XYZ file of C-alpha atoms in Angstrom:
380
model
C -44.715 20.538 -9.996
C -42.379 23.130 -11.445
C -40.458 22.102 -14.590
C -37.147 22.679 -12.801
C -38.264 20.499 -9.899
C -39.333 17.745 -12.301
C -36.019 18.002 -14.152
C -34.039 17.769 -10.920
C -36.067 14.754 -9.769
C -35.446 13.044 -13.114
C -31.706 13.742 -12.968
C -31.434 12.517 -9.370
C -33.416 9.373 -10.180
C -31.100 8.650 -13.113
C -28.018 9.229 -10.962
C -29.298 6.885 -8.240
C -30.281 4.261 -10.812
C -26.739 4.114 -12.237
C -24.907 4.725 -8.943
C -23.538 1.154 -8.791
C -22.963 0.804 -12.521
C -19.870 1.513 -14.586
C -21.450 4.606 -16.147
C -19.858 6.816 -13.507
C -19.736 9.893 -15.734
C -23.553 9.863 -15.957
C -23.948 9.877 -12.158
C -21.436 12.679 -11.763
C -22.941 14.711 -14.599
C -26.494 14.418 -13.251
C -25.394 15.374 -9.753
C -23.486 18.462 -10.902
C -26.385 19.497 -13.168
C -28.777 19.343 -10.202
C -26.326 21.390 -8.138
C -26.119 24.073 -10.835
C -29.890 24.339 -11.413
C -30.633 24.454 -7.680
C -27.821 26.887 -6.942
C -29.119 29.276 -9.587
C -32.578 29.054 -8.017
C -31.147 29.892 -4.585
C -29.219 32.847 -6.043
C -32.420 33.963 -7.763
C -34.236 34.083 -4.431
C -31.361 35.979 -2.780
C -31.219 38.608 -5.526
C -34.895 38.719 -6.400
C -34.222 37.409 -9.934
C -37.356 35.346 -10.487
C -36.222 34.119 -13.903
C -33.611 31.955 -12.132
C -36.186 29.959 -10.176
C -39.317 30.383 -12.297
C -39.008 28.558 -15.597
C -42.719 28.767 -16.498
C -45.630 31.081 -15.623
C -47.089 30.445 -12.170
C -44.529 27.680 -11.578
C -41.348 28.042 -9.547
C -38.890 26.010 -7.466
C -39.300 26.672 -3.754
C -36.120 27.807 -2.002
C -36.222 24.992 0.550
C -36.669 22.493 -2.308
C -33.618 23.949 -4.087
C -31.557 23.634 -0.894
C -32.675 20.006 -0.511
C -31.694 19.258 -4.117
C -28.205 20.692 -3.497
C -27.727 18.528 -0.399
C -28.889 15.352 -2.174
C -26.599 16.070 -5.142
C -23.649 16.585 -2.795
C -24.470 13.244 -1.186
C -24.449 11.520 -4.583
C -21.064 12.990 -5.435
C -19.678 11.958 -2.033
C -21.010 8.413 -2.585
C -18.330 7.980 -5.273
C -15.197 9.105 -3.390
C -12.837 7.955 -6.139
C -14.475 9.960 -8.937
C -14.936 13.555 -9.995
C -13.737 16.209 -7.572
C -13.873 13.966 -4.493
C -10.328 12.485 -4.789
C -8.954 16.036 -5.010
C -11.102 17.412 -2.194
C -10.233 14.534 0.146
C -6.510 14.321 -0.620
C -3.671 15.723 1.483
C -1.912 17.106 -1.572
C -1.337 20.803 -2.161
C -4.187 20.775 -4.674
C -6.532 19.213 -2.134
C -5.661 21.775 0.521
C -6.207 24.686 -1.883
C -9.463 23.221 -3.218
C -10.936 22.724 0.262
C -10.198 26.324 1.198
C -10.911 28.159 -2.059
C -14.020 26.414 -3.416
C -16.294 27.238 -0.437
C -15.055 30.841 -0.450
C -15.467 31.124 -4.234
C -19.120 30.077 -3.845
C -20.166 31.721 -0.590
C -18.213 35.025 -0.670
C -19.479 36.502 -3.996
C -23.072 35.450 -3.302
C -23.050 36.812 0.247
C -21.221 40.043 -0.604
C -23.447 40.605 -3.647
C -26.569 40.138 -1.514
C -25.265 42.574 1.121
C -24.450 45.118 -1.601
C -27.987 44.755 -3.003
C -29.564 45.211 0.415
C -27.491 48.355 0.973
C -28.677 49.836 -2.331
C -32.313 48.979 -1.550
C -31.976 50.636 1.853
C -30.556 53.755 0.173
C -27.174 53.675 1.924
C -25.332 54.216 -1.394
C -25.901 54.366 -5.120
C -25.242 51.632 -7.716
C -21.732 52.850 -8.619
C -20.601 52.880 -5.009
C -22.221 49.473 -4.492
C -20.263 47.990 -7.398
C -17.017 49.460 -6.083
C -17.776 48.123 -2.598
C -18.622 44.684 -4.003
C -15.387 44.494 -6.024
C -13.232 45.749 -3.137
C -14.747 43.352 -0.604
C -14.262 40.399 -2.984
C -10.614 41.346 -3.485
C -10.047 41.597 0.272
C -11.678 38.224 0.952
C -9.738 36.514 -1.847
C -6.418 37.990 -0.707
C -7.051 36.796 2.853
C -7.937 33.286 1.662
C -4.971 33.109 -0.734
C -2.542 34.190 1.999
C -4.096 31.626 4.353
C -3.699 28.904 1.719
C -0.103 29.954 1.077
C 0.732 29.654 4.786
C -0.863 26.201 5.007
C 0.879 25.017 1.838
C 4.202 26.375 3.020
C 3.913 24.440 6.284
C 2.806 21.305 4.418
C 5.756 21.573 2.023
C 8.197 22.016 4.892
C 6.771 18.989 6.696
C 6.812 16.965 3.489
C 10.420 17.910 2.779
C 11.434 17.060 6.343
C 9.659 13.697 6.091
C 11.321 13.017 2.723
C 14.738 13.908 4.132
C 14.202 11.612 7.124
C 13.091 8.802 4.828
C 16.101 9.253 2.538
C 18.425 9.353 5.559
C 16.897 6.139 6.923
C 17.278 4.415 3.553
C 20.839 5.680 3.117
C 21.905 4.461 6.568
C 20.274 1.023 6.207
C 22.735 -1.902 6.546
C 21.236 -3.626 3.490
C 20.927 -2.568 -0.123
C 17.693 -0.590 -0.584
C 16.061 0.029 -3.965
C 12.814 1.925 -4.573
C 10.913 1.294 -7.807
C 7.894 3.083 -9.286
C 4.886 1.488 -10.978
C 6.725 1.504 -14.311
C 9.478 -0.649 -12.836
C 12.075 2.131 -12.912
C 14.505 2.823 -10.089
C 13.846 6.097 -8.252
C 16.005 5.669 -5.140
C 19.036 3.630 -4.072
C 21.441 3.776 -1.138
C 25.206 3.383 -0.765
C 24.920 -0.343 0.024
C 23.193 -0.873 -3.330
C 26.141 0.733 -5.114
C 28.561 -1.507 -3.215
C 26.528 -4.680 -3.733
C 25.867 -4.326 -7.476
C 28.915 -2.300 -8.525
C 26.891 0.450 -10.226
C 27.106 4.118 -9.349
C 23.956 5.907 -8.232
C 23.720 7.893 -11.474
C 23.936 4.658 -13.478
C 20.967 3.184 -11.588
C 18.477 6.048 -11.230
C 15.613 6.064 -13.746
C 16.773 2.728 -15.170
C 14.575 -0.407 -15.330
C 15.015 -2.676 -12.323
C 15.746 -5.522 -14.751
C 19.312 -4.254 -15.078
C 19.930 -5.850 -11.648
C 18.353 -9.174 -12.705
C 20.205 -11.991 -14.530
C 19.350 -12.253 -18.262
C 17.447 -15.548 -17.914
C 14.917 -13.872 -15.574
C 14.608 -10.466 -17.253
C 11.806 -11.361 -19.676
C 9.362 -12.409 -16.938
C 10.403 -9.857 -14.328
C 8.163 -6.974 -15.592
C 5.167 -9.289 -15.091
C 6.226 -9.877 -11.497
C 6.439 -6.106 -10.962
C 2.955 -5.568 -12.418
C 1.490 -8.378 -10.332
C 2.954 -6.914 -7.154
C 1.523 -3.449 -7.847
C -1.902 -4.967 -8.569
C -1.921 -6.590 -5.116
C 0.727 -4.762 -3.057
C 1.418 -6.710 0.136
C 4.553 -6.546 2.280
C 6.766 -9.554 1.624
C 9.235 -10.402 4.421
C 12.781 -11.545 3.772
C 13.168 -15.152 2.728
C 9.640 -15.639 1.387
C 8.872 -16.585 -2.177
C 10.962 -18.079 -4.965
C 14.743 -18.455 -5.128
C 16.128 -15.133 -6.353
C 19.357 -13.945 -7.938
C 20.946 -10.580 -8.614
C 23.460 -9.529 -11.243
C 26.380 -7.161 -10.679
C 27.732 -4.658 -13.171
C 30.495 -7.105 -14.142
C 27.890 -9.749 -15.019
C 28.435 -12.029 -12.023
C 25.326 -13.512 -10.428
C 24.687 -14.082 -6.739
C 21.779 -15.415 -4.623
C 19.703 -12.817 -2.772
C 16.822 -12.462 -0.381
C 14.472 -9.556 -1.046
C 11.954 -8.028 1.337
C 9.314 -5.901 -0.405
C 7.234 -3.105 1.111
C 4.604 -1.053 -0.778
C 4.771 2.682 -0.025
C 1.845 4.963 -0.886
C 2.862 8.578 -1.567
C 1.301 11.676 -3.087
C 3.019 10.722 -6.340
C 1.482 7.247 -6.341
C 2.482 3.763 -5.245
C 6.140 2.721 -4.947
C 7.782 -0.455 -3.734
C 10.859 -0.413 -1.502
C 13.016 -3.518 -1.707
C 15.648 -4.538 0.856
C 18.233 -6.808 -0.790
C 20.625 -9.127 1.048
C 23.436 -11.143 -0.529
C 23.039 -14.662 0.909
C 26.092 -16.190 -0.769
C 27.926 -16.697 2.539
C 24.800 -18.015 4.234
C 24.250 -20.592 1.493
C 27.914 -21.556 1.666
C 27.623 -22.024 5.440
C 24.423 -24.054 4.979
C 26.179 -26.308 2.465
C 29.061 -26.835 4.877
C 26.585 -27.616 7.654
C 24.727 -30.107 5.481
C 28.008 -31.720 4.426
C 29.047 -32.054 8.073
C 25.683 -33.603 8.970
C 25.819 -35.953 5.985
C 29.307 -37.177 6.842
C 28.522 -37.788 10.544
C 28.986 -41.449 11.664
C 25.640 -41.372 13.523
C 22.068 -40.786 12.404
C 21.334 -37.030 12.406
C 17.827 -35.550 12.398
C 17.077 -31.811 12.424
C 13.553 -30.788 13.528
C 12.039 -27.302 13.736
C 10.043 -25.758 16.584
C 6.873 -27.508 15.337
C 8.559 -30.902 15.463
C 8.737 -31.202 11.663
C 11.775 -32.905 10.144
C 13.840 -30.544 7.997
C 17.081 -32.463 7.540
C 18.282 -36.057 7.813
C 21.502 -37.745 6.745
C 22.147 -41.056 4.996
C 22.916 -42.802 8.313
C 19.437 -41.849 9.613
C 17.890 -43.241 6.409
C 19.548 -46.608 6.827
C 18.883 -46.619 10.596
C 15.120 -46.049 10.313
C 14.506 -47.521 6.858
C 12.955 -44.366 5.404
C 14.141 -42.354 2.398
C 14.823 -38.628 2.693
C 11.677 -37.816 0.732
C 9.561 -39.855 3.153
C 10.891 -38.033 6.213
C 11.214 -34.373 5.212
C 8.214 -32.373 6.401
C 6.924 -35.215 8.593
C 6.588 -35.015 12.358
C 9.574 -36.391 14.228
C 7.028 -38.450 16.183
C 6.951 -40.891 13.234
C 10.324 -42.200 14.507
C 8.919 -42.849 18.006
C 7.305 -46.215 18.973
C 3.521 -46.194 19.117
C 3.392 -46.675 22.890
C 5.368 -43.429 23.457
C 3.909 -41.367 20.637
C 1.042 -39.755 22.543
C 3.309 -38.331 25.245
C 6.125 -37.355 22.892
C 4.659 -33.901 21.879
C 4.541 -32.995 25.592
C 8.166 -34.104 25.954
C 9.141 -31.954 22.982
C 7.294 -28.947 24.412
C 9.066 -29.416 27.743
C 12.440 -29.494 26.017
C 11.605 -26.452 23.878
C 10.739 -24.464 27.025
C 14.318 -24.927 28.288
C 16.523 -26.150 25.428
C 19.973 -27.370 26.522
C 22.538 -29.727 25.051
C 21.843 -33.287 26.192
C 24.776 -35.680 26.120
C 24.493 -39.196 24.723
C 23.169 -41.690 27.227
C 21.724 -39.130 29.666
C 18.055 -39.208 30.638
C 15.423 -41.917 30.263
C 15.662 -45.142 28.261
C 14.781 -44.301 24.650
C 13.614 -46.322 21.686
C 13.273 -45.687 17.987
C 10.817 -47.160 15.479
C 11.802 -48.282 12.002
C 9.581 -47.997 8.935
C 8.744 -51.717 9.230
C 7.471 -51.168 12.815
C 10.385 -52.803 14.621
C 11.814 -51.045 17.648
C 15.392 -50.602 18.818
C 17.128 -48.964 21.764
C 18.757 -45.616 21.049
C 20.824 -42.872 22.631
C 19.930 -39.319 21.518
């Protein structure tokens, strides 16, 4: 076995051995070293330079073996798509586009043109000086063509990117809610007109400032941790989910908000776009609704689409003998006598399929069940 072949085998074995380890630089280094050694051997065969593929007397790397080594090394590099040159080569950025077009040409063009120049000299078509001039001229022509091609592609990509950015900014600006975009450092990079109106800050006062300036003082210390946690596991968060949240205006007043979060991956990295809604009026309306329910002379029970109790008043507590804590979150079927309980979910489903107001006293005879098990006739 040729020394170069043995060296390449050793390097490839080491790269494969540490492929799943944290020593990623070793895998990449071994793979690129194999590529270089094998590429030089291939060039040596093309140009008749035996010193590039024969590292010892009577011992040389076969050309097909060198080609195989190159292919295996490329496979090792591709097996780690997040390391080395692979993120650049696979990205849609301007750098990725240029790299994908220029690197193959930078490798193939000089080697091919140099080999053609050598063959022309051997055949006696021209002398060495003319061959050098032809080689230089042909390389310049190829590079100019590739550079112009890259420039056209990049120009189109930039135009499309600018158009997409403009459309995105227009959509954010015309949104009915306040919209705030934050980068991984927690700094504001984009706001719309509704944000200015809601918080009382001008756009210039908000841009490049920490998002904590919109958070009440008592929550500011922990808020950077929340930002970091979101970026570590970025998942869209719909409106109304999560903890109770508050915003702070420029004048220092606080107000309750709902925030929907959406992670946005861009060429500049990950951002989060937050839609912010002032729910002061909604909470005020909910309080009025709860007060109206609480002051009603009859028992009032509010159940959701799943039949779970979400609201009861004091009259319902005294009527059924349960406390509020015992009823909230329970199925409304707990208030139905045992002999009707099995069919009650079907009755609820039938009502939900065509919900209409039902006046007191209309429909079948109905009964309720108290906590102590006693039953009583009811109108609902």
